[in-house]
Amino acid sequence: MTAHFLRPATRAAALSALNAFLPHAGRAYAAERNYDLGPQDRHNISCLSPYIRLRLLTEEEVIRAVLARHCFVDAQKFVQEVFWRTYWKGWLEMRPSIWRDWQAELALLDTNAPNVRATTEGRTGIGCFDIWARELVDTGYLHNHARMWFASIWIFTLGLPWQLGAAFFLRHLLDGDPASNTLSWRWVAGLQTLGKTYLATPENITTFTKGRFHPGPLAHRPGPQPEPAPPPGSLPVADASPAGPTLLLLTQEDLHAETLPLGKAEIVGIAALEPQNETVSTIVAGFRAAALEDGLRRAAAHFGAPILTGDALALAHQLGVSQIVTAYAPIGPIADQLTALAEAGSAEGVTLLRVRRDWDTAAWPHATKGFFPFREKIPTLLPR
Ligand SMILES: Cc1cc2nc3c(=O)[nH]c(=O)nc-3n(C[C@H](O)[C@H](O)[C@H](O)COP(=O)(O)OP(=O)(O)OC[C@H]3O[C@@H](n4cnc5c(N)ncnc54)[C@H](O)[C@@H]3O)c2cc1C
């Protein structure tokens, strides 16, 4: 494992990583971010994604800190990158069928086929690709450019289904995220911007790895047949803020409960939703479990309420409350678990309130088309 991800999955570690990166977030980031210098040298990028993914750091506070240090013109590249994450979230939220289709298509594919195993175990004979496959499994991280090259070689050179590649990433990335991952794979495959594929070339790899790799010619086979994405549907309405005695339920979708819009809730107990049906690697599961514990500890100190263990509905009954509050979870396995919990709760007289951050509510509705029209809105979405 590389030095970076030996950092603990805590908010304290996340804040110290953010502070260490701040001096680089201006023009230096814009100039150098595309270089993958290898796992031992990540000074040109923030490597904050595992923290932002779990909202150990919120997008808002990251951008606020960067803009306190650099003017918008200098920091705009970094700011835009953070907004890519928000954009993908909003885009998928308004087109949940894209996620469901990926799940259904994946279920029909054989993740254990010998050629797939050889690829994920780094035995293809394409040197750089094999190194990235092992780097991903060993460290839980790949540079953005390596992710693009990897996905391109997977789809167009090795001729494997993109759905299997997306599943491999989701299993091993510490920042593995239904929206950013699925839609980035679709983007490389030419499904996101219709017919516009991303094709890795040996020259580009050599240039942007500063000569660490010199791959031979890379064949480019036809990719999947593009189909127009469905038009955006309306965003699900977030629940109103709670009031009165409430059980706070933390999930790995948002681990900064201290800044959730909790209205007039009186938090009388705090519990965690244990993820189910998630097929993530041991490294990812360990990182997320530690982050959840950190989130619980901080929330308990902040709200002055006890940490409780067990099933959320049973805990609500035990506490005598008819209300559970949690952060709104975007499309993905946790959102599915929350839907099941809300249904079970309504049968037992317990309401599950899913509160959404203003950040998401303000930005997501603009993710109706491509990123470029969304980018125009960024100045209106910046923290005041
Ligand atoms: C095929 C593929 C799969 C990907 N899967 C994921 C994923 O599962 N989860 C994930 O968080 N990102 C994913 N990305 C996006 C991107 O590669 C990572 O967010 C980025 O490399 C994280 O490293 P960093 O924190 O050093 O980024 P930095 O360059 O320092 O950027 C700062 C922050 O901006 C956000 N960001 C940057 N680039 C992107 C992007 N292209 N899309 C969305 N957000 C971005 C991240 O939150 C990141 O922490 C994927 C990209 C590709 C090409």
Short mmCIF file of C-alpha atoms and ligand atoms in Angstrom, two decimals:
data_model
loop_
_atom_site.label_atom_id
_atom_site.label_comp_id
_atom_site.label_asym_id
_atom_site.label_seq_id
_atom_site.Cartn_x
_atom_site.Cartn_y
_atom_site.Cartn_z
CA MET A 1 0.00 0.00 0.00
CA THR A 2 1.27 3.50 -0.74
CA ALA A 3 2.00 5.99 1.96
CA HIS A 4 -1.02 8.14 1.19
CA PHE A 5 -3.67 5.62 2.05
CA LEU A 6 -2.02 4.55 5.24
CA ARG A 7 -3.69 7.72 6.49
CA PRO A 8 -6.53 6.85 8.85
CA ALA A 9 -10.15 7.08 7.71
CA THR A 10 -10.90 9.97 10.02
CA ARG A 11 -12.03 13.52 9.57
CA ALA A 12 -8.88 14.71 11.35
CA ALA A 13 -6.74 12.94 8.73
CA ALA A 14 -8.95 14.28 5.94
CA LEU A 15 -8.58 17.86 7.20
CA SER A 16 -4.83 17.49 7.47
CA ALA A 17 -4.69 16.13 3.87
CA LEU A 18 -6.80 19.08 2.71
CA ASN A 19 -4.56 21.59 4.49
CA ALA A 20 -1.42 19.98 3.09
CA PHE A 21 -2.81 20.22 -0.45
CA LEU A 22 -4.15 23.79 -0.31
CA PRO A 23 -0.96 25.51 -1.55
CA HIS A 24 -1.10 23.34 -4.74
CA ALA A 25 -4.78 23.87 -5.52
CA GLY A 26 -4.25 26.96 -7.70
CA ARG A 27 -2.39 27.28 -11.00
CA ALA A 28 0.01 24.44 -10.14
CA TYR A 29 -2.90 22.00 -10.03
CA ALA A 30 -4.23 23.16 -13.40
CA ALA A 31 -0.81 22.74 -14.99
CA GLU A 32 0.19 19.42 -13.42
CA ARG A 33 -2.95 17.46 -12.60
CA ASN A 34 -2.91 15.30 -15.73
CA TYR A 35 0.46 13.73 -14.94
CA ASP A 36 0.41 10.33 -13.29
CA LEU A 37 3.78 10.35 -11.55
CA GLY A 38 3.14 6.99 -9.87
CA PRO A 39 1.93 5.96 -6.43
CA GLN A 40 5.01 7.36 -4.68
CA ASP A 41 4.48 10.91 -5.97
CA ARG A 42 0.98 12.33 -5.79
CA HIS A 43 1.96 15.91 -4.96
CA ASN A 44 0.18 17.27 -8.07
CA ILE A 45 -3.29 16.02 -7.12
CA SER A 46 -5.23 16.11 -3.88
CA CYS A 47 -6.04 12.41 -3.33
CA LEU A 48 -9.00 13.69 -1.29
CA SER A 49 -11.57 11.58 -3.13
CA PRO A 50 -11.81 8.74 -0.56
CA TYR A 51 -12.67 11.39 2.05
CA ILE A 52 -15.02 13.42 -0.14
CA ARG A 53 -16.77 10.23 -1.25
CA LEU A 54 -17.80 9.51 2.34
CA ARG A 55 -18.30 13.16 3.13
CA LEU A 56 -15.69 13.03 5.82
CA LEU A 57 -15.05 16.27 3.96
CA THR A 58 -17.94 18.01 2.22
CA GLU A 59 -17.55 19.47 -1.27
CA GLU A 60 -18.62 22.82 0.13
CA GLU A 61 -15.91 23.02 2.76
CA VAL A 62 -13.21 21.85 0.33
CA ILE A 63 -14.13 24.59 -2.13
CA ARG A 64 -14.47 27.17 0.63
CA ALA A 65 -10.95 26.34 1.89
CA VAL A 66 -9.48 26.48 -1.61
CA LEU A 67 -11.12 29.83 -2.38
CA ALA A 68 -9.90 31.26 0.92
CA ARG A 69 -6.38 30.51 -0.29
CA HIS A 70 -6.58 31.21 -4.06
CA CYS A 71 -8.63 33.56 -6.24
CA PHE A 72 -11.35 31.88 -8.34
CA VAL A 73 -9.43 32.37 -11.59
CA ASP A 74 -6.40 30.50 -10.25
CA ALA A 75 -8.42 27.77 -8.52
CA GLN A 76 -11.13 27.28 -11.12
CA LYS A 77 -9.72 24.03 -12.52
CA PHE A 78 -9.71 22.43 -9.08
CA VAL A 79 -13.15 23.84 -8.28
CA GLN A 80 -14.51 22.46 -11.56
CA GLU A 81 -13.12 19.01 -10.77
CA VAL A 82 -14.95 18.95 -7.45
CA PHE A 83 -18.11 20.03 -9.30
CA TRP A 84 -17.68 17.09 -11.71
CA ARG A 85 -18.52 14.89 -8.76
CA THR A 86 -21.62 16.95 -7.94
CA TYR A 87 -22.60 16.99 -11.61
CA TRP A 88 -22.42 13.20 -12.01
CA LYS A 89 -24.46 12.78 -8.83
CA GLY A 90 -27.22 15.06 -10.10
CA TRP A 91 -27.14 13.53 -13.59
CA LEU A 92 -27.65 9.99 -12.25
CA GLU A 93 -30.18 11.07 -9.66
CA MET A 94 -32.42 12.26 -12.49
CA ARG A 95 -31.82 9.08 -14.54
CA PRO A 96 -31.86 6.18 -12.06
CA SER A 97 -32.54 3.69 -14.87
CA ILE A 98 -28.90 4.02 -15.98
CA TRP A 99 -27.77 2.58 -12.63
CA ARG A 100 -30.47 -0.13 -12.65
CA ASP A 101 -29.56 -1.10 -16.22
CA TRP A 102 -25.89 -1.42 -15.27
CA GLN A 103 -26.84 -3.68 -12.34
CA ALA A 104 -29.08 -5.83 -14.57
CA GLU A 105 -26.50 -6.10 -17.36
CA LEU A 106 -23.77 -6.98 -14.88
CA ALA A 107 -25.88 -9.80 -13.44
CA LEU A 108 -25.85 -11.46 -16.88
CA LEU A 109 -22.04 -11.35 -17.18
CA ASP A 110 -19.46 -13.76 -15.79
CA THR A 111 -17.09 -11.85 -13.47
CA ASN A 112 -15.09 -15.03 -12.99
CA ALA A 113 -14.46 -15.89 -16.65
CA PRO A 114 -10.75 -16.77 -17.14
CA ASN A 115 -10.08 -13.77 -19.43
CA VAL A 116 -11.68 -11.40 -16.92
CA ARG A 117 -9.66 -12.88 -14.06
CA ALA A 118 -6.44 -12.59 -16.07
CA THR A 119 -7.28 -8.92 -16.68
CA THR A 120 -8.13 -8.00 -13.12
CA GLU A 121 -5.12 -9.93 -11.82
CA GLY A 122 -2.81 -7.97 -14.12
CA ARG A 123 -1.87 -10.80 -16.50
CA THR A 124 -2.72 -9.30 -19.92
CA GLY A 125 0.87 -8.71 -21.05
CA ILE A 126 0.18 -4.97 -21.51
CA GLY A 127 2.78 -3.80 -18.98
CA CYS A 128 1.29 -0.49 -17.84
CA PHE A 129 -2.25 -1.93 -17.69
CA ASP A 130 -1.09 -4.88 -15.57
CA ILE A 131 0.68 -2.51 -13.17
CA TRP A 132 -2.46 -0.34 -12.84
CA ALA A 133 -4.62 -3.42 -12.17
CA ARG A 134 -2.33 -4.42 -9.31
CA GLU A 135 -1.95 -0.85 -8.06
CA LEU A 136 -5.73 -0.52 -7.84
CA VAL A 137 -6.13 -3.78 -5.91
CA ASP A 138 -3.19 -3.05 -3.58
CA THR A 139 -3.84 0.63 -2.86
CA GLY A 140 -7.53 1.32 -3.57
CA TYR A 141 -6.59 4.24 -5.81
CA LEU A 142 -5.62 5.13 -9.39
CA HIS A 143 -4.81 8.53 -10.84
CA ASN A 144 -7.63 9.97 -13.00
CA HIS A 145 -5.63 9.67 -16.21
CA ALA A 146 -4.71 6.05 -15.41
CA ARG A 147 -8.43 5.35 -14.84
CA MET A 148 -9.15 6.72 -18.33
CA TRP A 149 -6.34 4.72 -19.98
CA PHE A 150 -7.33 1.61 -18.04
CA ALA A 151 -10.99 1.86 -19.05
CA SER A 152 -10.06 2.53 -22.68
CA ILE A 153 -7.72 -0.47 -22.89
CA TRP A 154 -10.32 -2.65 -21.10
CA ILE A 155 -13.07 -1.74 -23.57
CA PHE A 156 -11.33 -1.04 -26.87
CA THR A 157 -8.08 -3.04 -26.75
CA LEU A 158 -9.10 -6.09 -24.71
CA GLY A 159 -12.70 -5.99 -25.97
CA LEU A 160 -14.25 -6.63 -22.54
CA PRO A 161 -17.69 -5.34 -21.46
CA TRP A 162 -17.46 -1.94 -19.77
CA GLN A 163 -19.95 -3.11 -17.16
CA LEU A 164 -17.39 -5.61 -15.79
CA GLY A 165 -14.68 -2.95 -15.68
CA ALA A 166 -16.97 -0.61 -13.76
CA ALA A 167 -17.68 -3.42 -11.27
CA PHE A 168 -13.94 -4.07 -10.81
CA PHE A 169 -13.38 -0.37 -10.04
CA LEU A 170 -16.34 -0.16 -7.69
CA ARG A 171 -15.05 -3.15 -5.73
CA HIS A 172 -11.53 -1.76 -5.26
CA LEU A 173 -11.65 2.04 -5.34
CA LEU A 174 -11.65 3.69 -1.92
CA ASP A 175 -13.62 6.47 -3.60
CA GLY A 176 -15.83 3.98 -5.48
CA ASP A 177 -19.03 5.84 -6.23
CA PRO A 178 -22.10 4.74 -8.22
CA ALA A 179 -22.41 8.03 -10.11
CA SER A 180 -18.78 9.05 -10.78
CA ASN A 181 -17.74 5.49 -11.60
CA THR A 182 -20.63 4.31 -13.79
CA LEU A 183 -20.85 7.55 -15.72
CA SER A 184 -17.08 7.85 -16.21
CA TRP A 185 -16.96 4.32 -17.64
CA ARG A 186 -19.88 5.20 -19.90
CA TRP A 187 -18.08 8.38 -20.93
CA VAL A 188 -14.93 6.44 -21.96
CA ALA A 189 -17.11 3.90 -23.81
CA GLY A 190 -18.82 6.64 -25.85
CA LEU A 191 -22.22 6.13 -24.22
CA GLN A 192 -22.32 9.34 -22.22
CA THR A 193 -21.48 11.84 -24.96
CA LEU A 194 -22.99 9.87 -27.82
CA GLY A 195 -20.34 8.36 -30.09
CA LYS A 196 -17.51 10.34 -28.45
CA THR A 197 -15.17 7.68 -27.10
CA TYR A 198 -11.95 8.13 -25.15
CA LEU A 199 -9.12 6.18 -26.79
CA ALA A 200 -5.82 5.73 -24.95
CA THR A 201 -2.72 6.07 -27.13
CA PRO A 202 0.86 4.97 -26.35
CA GLU A 203 2.14 8.53 -26.91
CA ASN A 204 -0.33 10.04 -24.46
CA ILE A 205 0.52 7.41 -21.83
CA THR A 206 4.26 8.00 -22.23
CA THR A 207 3.89 11.79 -22.06
CA PHE A 208 1.59 11.89 -19.04
CA THR A 209 3.52 9.28 -17.07
CA LYS A 210 6.71 11.29 -17.77
CA GLY A 211 8.20 8.27 -19.53
CA ARG A 212 7.45 5.70 -16.83
CA PHE A 213 5.66 3.62 -19.48
CA HIS A 214 6.31 3.07 -23.19
CA PRO A 215 3.47 0.80 -24.33
CA GLY A 216 3.53 -0.76 -27.78
CA PRO A 217 0.68 -0.15 -30.25
CA LEU A 218 -2.79 -0.41 -28.71
CA ALA A 219 -5.47 -1.97 -30.90
CA HIS A 220 -8.80 -0.12 -30.92
CA ARG A 221 -11.76 -2.43 -31.49
CA PRO A 222 -15.33 -1.11 -31.85
CA GLY A 223 -16.96 -0.30 -28.53
CA PRO A 224 -20.57 -0.75 -27.41
CA GLN A 225 -23.39 0.55 -29.60
CA PRO A 226 -24.40 3.97 -28.25
CA GLU A 227 -28.03 4.70 -27.40
CA PRO A 228 -29.39 8.08 -26.29
CA ALA A 229 -29.69 8.38 -22.52
CA PRO A 230 -33.21 8.84 -21.15
CA PRO A 231 -34.31 12.46 -20.64
CA PRO A 232 -33.88 13.71 -17.08
CA GLY A 233 -36.74 12.93 -14.72
CA SER A 234 -37.58 15.10 -11.76
CA LEU A 235 -35.44 14.96 -8.65
CA PRO A 236 -36.93 13.08 -5.72
CA VAL A 237 -38.21 15.57 -3.15
CA ALA A 238 -36.12 15.61 0.02
CA ASP A 239 -37.90 15.28 3.36
CA ALA A 240 -38.60 18.25 5.60
CA SER A 241 -36.27 18.88 8.53
CA PRO A 242 -37.18 16.95 11.65
CA ALA A 243 -38.35 18.38 14.95
CA GLY A 244 -38.49 16.77 18.39
CA PRO A 245 -36.84 13.61 19.72
CA THR A 246 -35.07 11.75 16.94
CA LEU A 247 -32.69 8.88 16.33
CA LEU A 248 -29.81 9.96 14.06
CA LEU A 249 -28.74 7.29 11.59
CA LEU A 250 -25.33 7.65 9.98
CA THR A 251 -24.45 6.04 6.68
CA GLN A 252 -21.27 5.96 4.66
CA GLU A 253 -22.87 8.43 2.23
CA ASP A 254 -22.43 11.33 4.63
CA LEU A 255 -20.17 11.24 7.66
CA HIS A 256 -20.29 14.86 8.72
CA ALA A 257 -23.52 14.85 10.68
CA GLU A 258 -22.38 18.00 12.50
CA THR A 259 -23.30 20.09 9.44
CA LEU A 260 -26.45 18.26 8.30
CA PRO A 261 -29.60 20.41 8.13
CA LEU A 262 -31.28 18.82 11.13
CA GLY A 263 -33.81 21.57 11.85
CA LYS A 264 -35.19 21.40 15.35
CA ALA A 265 -34.39 17.75 15.90
CA GLU A 266 -33.44 16.70 19.39
CA ILE A 267 -30.95 13.89 18.82
CA VAL A 268 -31.45 11.31 21.56
CA GLY A 269 -29.37 8.50 20.11
CA ILE A 270 -27.00 7.83 17.23
CA ALA A 271 -26.63 4.63 15.25
CA ALA A 272 -24.94 3.47 12.06
CA LEU A 273 -26.48 1.73 9.09
CA GLU A 274 -24.29 -1.26 8.34
CA PRO A 275 -23.92 -1.64 4.57
CA GLN A 276 -25.47 -4.78 3.08
CA ASN A 277 -25.02 -6.46 -0.29
CA GLU A 278 -21.93 -4.41 -1.05
CA THR A 279 -19.23 -6.25 -2.90
CA VAL A 280 -16.20 -4.20 -1.97
CA SER A 281 -12.63 -5.30 -1.24
CA THR A 282 -11.32 -5.80 2.28
CA ILE A 283 -9.34 -2.55 2.02
CA VAL A 284 -12.44 -0.57 1.02
CA ALA A 285 -14.64 -2.25 3.64
CA GLY A 286 -12.03 -1.56 6.35
CA PHE A 287 -11.65 2.09 5.33
CA ARG A 288 -15.40 2.65 5.34
CA ALA A 289 -15.98 0.86 8.65
CA ALA A 290 -13.29 3.01 10.29
CA ALA A 291 -14.80 6.16 8.76
CA LEU A 292 -18.24 5.20 10.07
CA GLU A 293 -16.81 4.77 13.57
CA ASP A 294 -15.14 8.16 13.33
CA GLY A 295 -18.44 9.70 12.20
CA LEU A 296 -20.28 8.12 15.14
CA ARG A 297 -17.72 9.31 17.68
CA ARG A 298 -17.82 12.90 16.40
CA ALA A 299 -21.61 12.96 16.19
CA ALA A 300 -21.91 11.63 19.75
CA ALA A 301 -19.61 14.38 21.03
CA HIS A 302 -21.36 17.07 18.98
CA PHE A 303 -24.97 16.19 19.84
CA GLY A 304 -24.24 14.88 23.35
CA ALA A 305 -26.14 11.68 22.60
CA PRO A 306 -25.18 8.02 23.07
CA ILE A 307 -23.97 5.71 20.32
CA LEU A 308 -26.34 2.77 20.06
CA THR A 309 -25.88 -0.49 18.23
CA GLY A 310 -28.50 -2.62 16.57
CA ASP A 311 -31.33 -2.42 14.09
CA ALA A 312 -32.51 1.19 13.61
CA LEU A 313 -36.22 0.43 14.00
CA ALA A 314 -35.65 -1.62 17.14
CA LEU A 315 -33.57 1.25 18.54
CA ALA A 316 -36.30 3.78 17.72
CA HIS A 317 -38.82 1.66 19.64
CA GLN A 318 -36.39 1.24 22.51
CA LEU A 319 -35.90 5.02 22.72
CA GLY A 320 -39.63 5.65 22.34
CA VAL A 321 -39.16 7.90 19.28
CA SER A 322 -41.27 7.83 16.14
CA GLN A 323 -38.69 9.47 13.95
CA ILE A 324 -35.30 8.58 12.47
CA VAL A 325 -33.27 11.13 10.55
CA THR A 326 -30.48 10.41 8.11
CA ALA A 327 -28.65 12.16 5.27
CA TYR A 328 -30.27 11.79 1.86
CA ALA A 329 -28.39 9.00 0.04
CA PRO A 330 -27.97 9.39 -3.71
CA ILE A 331 -28.63 6.44 -6.06
CA GLY A 332 -26.80 3.32 -4.91
CA PRO A 333 -26.93 0.45 -2.43
CA ILE A 334 -27.33 2.67 0.66
CA ALA A 335 -30.29 4.50 -0.92
CA ASP A 336 -31.87 1.08 -1.56
CA GLN A 337 -31.32 0.05 2.07
CA LEU A 338 -32.90 3.31 3.24
CA THR A 339 -35.93 2.77 1.01
CA ALA A 340 -36.41 -0.67 2.58
CA LEU A 341 -36.01 0.84 6.05
CA ALA A 342 -38.54 3.60 5.30
CA GLU A 343 -41.08 1.00 4.15
CA ALA A 344 -40.54 -1.21 7.18
CA GLY A 345 -40.70 1.87 9.43
CA SER A 346 -44.00 3.11 8.04
CA ALA A 347 -45.56 -0.26 8.84
CA GLU A 348 -44.37 0.18 12.46
CA GLY A 349 -45.24 3.87 12.90
CA VAL A 350 -41.65 5.14 12.58
CA THR A 351 -40.89 7.80 9.97
CA LEU A 352 -37.52 7.91 8.23
CA LEU A 353 -36.60 11.46 7.22
CA ARG A 354 -33.88 11.81 4.57
CA VAL A 355 -32.52 15.36 4.69
CA ARG A 356 -30.59 16.75 1.77
CA ARG A 357 -27.81 19.29 1.89
CA ASP A 358 -28.45 22.66 0.23
CA TRP A 359 -25.35 21.98 -1.90
CA ASP A 360 -27.02 19.05 -3.64
CA THR A 361 -30.44 20.66 -3.83
CA ALA A 362 -28.99 23.76 -5.50
CA ALA A 363 -26.64 22.04 -7.96
CA TRP A 364 -28.29 18.77 -9.02
CA PRO A 365 -31.18 20.30 -10.99
CA HIS A 366 -28.60 21.86 -13.37
CA ALA A 367 -27.20 18.46 -14.36
CA THR A 368 -29.76 17.97 -17.12
CA LYS A 369 -27.37 18.07 -20.10
CA GLY A 370 -23.58 17.92 -20.53
CA PHE A 371 -20.99 19.22 -18.08
CA PHE A 372 -20.32 22.41 -20.06
CA PRO A 373 -23.72 24.04 -19.53
CA PHE A 374 -23.50 22.88 -15.89
CA ARG A 375 -20.06 24.50 -15.57
CA GLU A 376 -21.57 27.86 -16.54
CA LYS A 377 -23.66 27.70 -13.36
CA ILE A 378 -20.69 27.13 -11.04
CA PRO A 379 -20.22 30.82 -10.12
CA THR A 380 -23.83 30.88 -8.86
CA LEU A 381 -23.29 27.70 -6.82
CA LEU A 382 -20.14 28.70 -4.96
CA PRO A 383 -20.33 28.96 -1.17
CA ARG A 384 -21.00 32.53 0.00
C1 LIG B 1 -13.22 5.25 -15.45
C2 LIG B 1 -13.25 6.23 -14.28
C3 LIG B 1 -13.83 5.84 -13.07
C4 LIG B 1 -13.89 6.74 -12.00
N1 LIG B 1 -14.48 6.34 -10.83
C5 LIG B 1 -14.59 7.21 -9.80
C6 LIG B 1 -15.23 6.83 -8.58
O1 LIG B 1 -15.75 5.71 -8.43
N2 LIG B 1 -15.27 7.74 -7.57
C7 LIG B 1 -14.73 9.00 -7.70
O2 LIG B 1 -14.77 9.77 -6.73
N3 LIG B 1 -14.17 9.39 -8.85
C8 LIG B 1 -14.07 8.54 -9.90
N4 LIG B 1 -13.46 8.94 -11.06
C9 LIG B 1 -13.08 10.36 -11.19
C10 LIG B 1 -11.64 10.72 -10.82
O3 LIG B 1 -10.74 9.84 -11.43
C11 LIG B 1 -11.38 10.76 -9.32
O4 LIG B 1 -12.38 11.49 -8.65
C12 LIG B 1 -10.03 11.42 -9.01
O5 LIG B 1 -9.02 10.78 -9.73
C13 LIG B 1 -9.76 11.36 -7.54
O6 LIG B 1 -8.44 11.71 -7.23
P1 LIG B 1 -8.11 13.08 -6.48
O7 LIG B 1 -8.91 13.17 -5.23
O8 LIG B 1 -6.64 13.20 -6.36
O9 LIG B 1 -8.64 14.14 -7.53
P2 LIG B 1 -8.27 15.66 -7.75
O10 LIG B 1 -7.72 15.78 -9.13
O11 LIG B 1 -7.44 16.20 -6.66
O12 LIG B 1 -9.71 16.36 -7.78
C14 LIG B 1 -10.33 16.89 -6.60
C15 LIG B 1 -11.67 16.23 -6.36
O13 LIG B 1 -12.54 16.49 -7.43
C16 LIG B 1 -13.37 15.35 -7.70
N5 LIG B 1 -13.08 14.86 -9.05
C17 LIG B 1 -11.94 15.05 -9.76
N6 LIG B 1 -12.07 14.54 -11.01
C18 LIG B 1 -13.31 14.00 -11.07
C19 LIG B 1 -14.04 13.33 -12.09
N7 LIG B 1 -13.54 13.11 -13.32
N8 LIG B 1 -15.28 12.90 -11.81
C20 LIG B 1 -15.83 13.12 -10.60
N9 LIG B 1 -15.19 13.76 -9.60
C21 LIG B 1 -13.95 14.20 -9.83
C22 LIG B 1 -13.02 14.31 -6.65
O14 LIG B 1 -13.92 14.39 -5.57
C23 LIG B 1 -11.61 14.72 -6.23
O15 LIG B 1 -11.29 14.33 -4.92
C24 LIG B 1 -13.38 8.05 -12.15
C25 LIG B 1 -12.78 8.42 -13.37
C26 LIG B 1 -12.71 7.52 -14.41
C27 LIG B 1 -12.07 7.96 -15.70
#
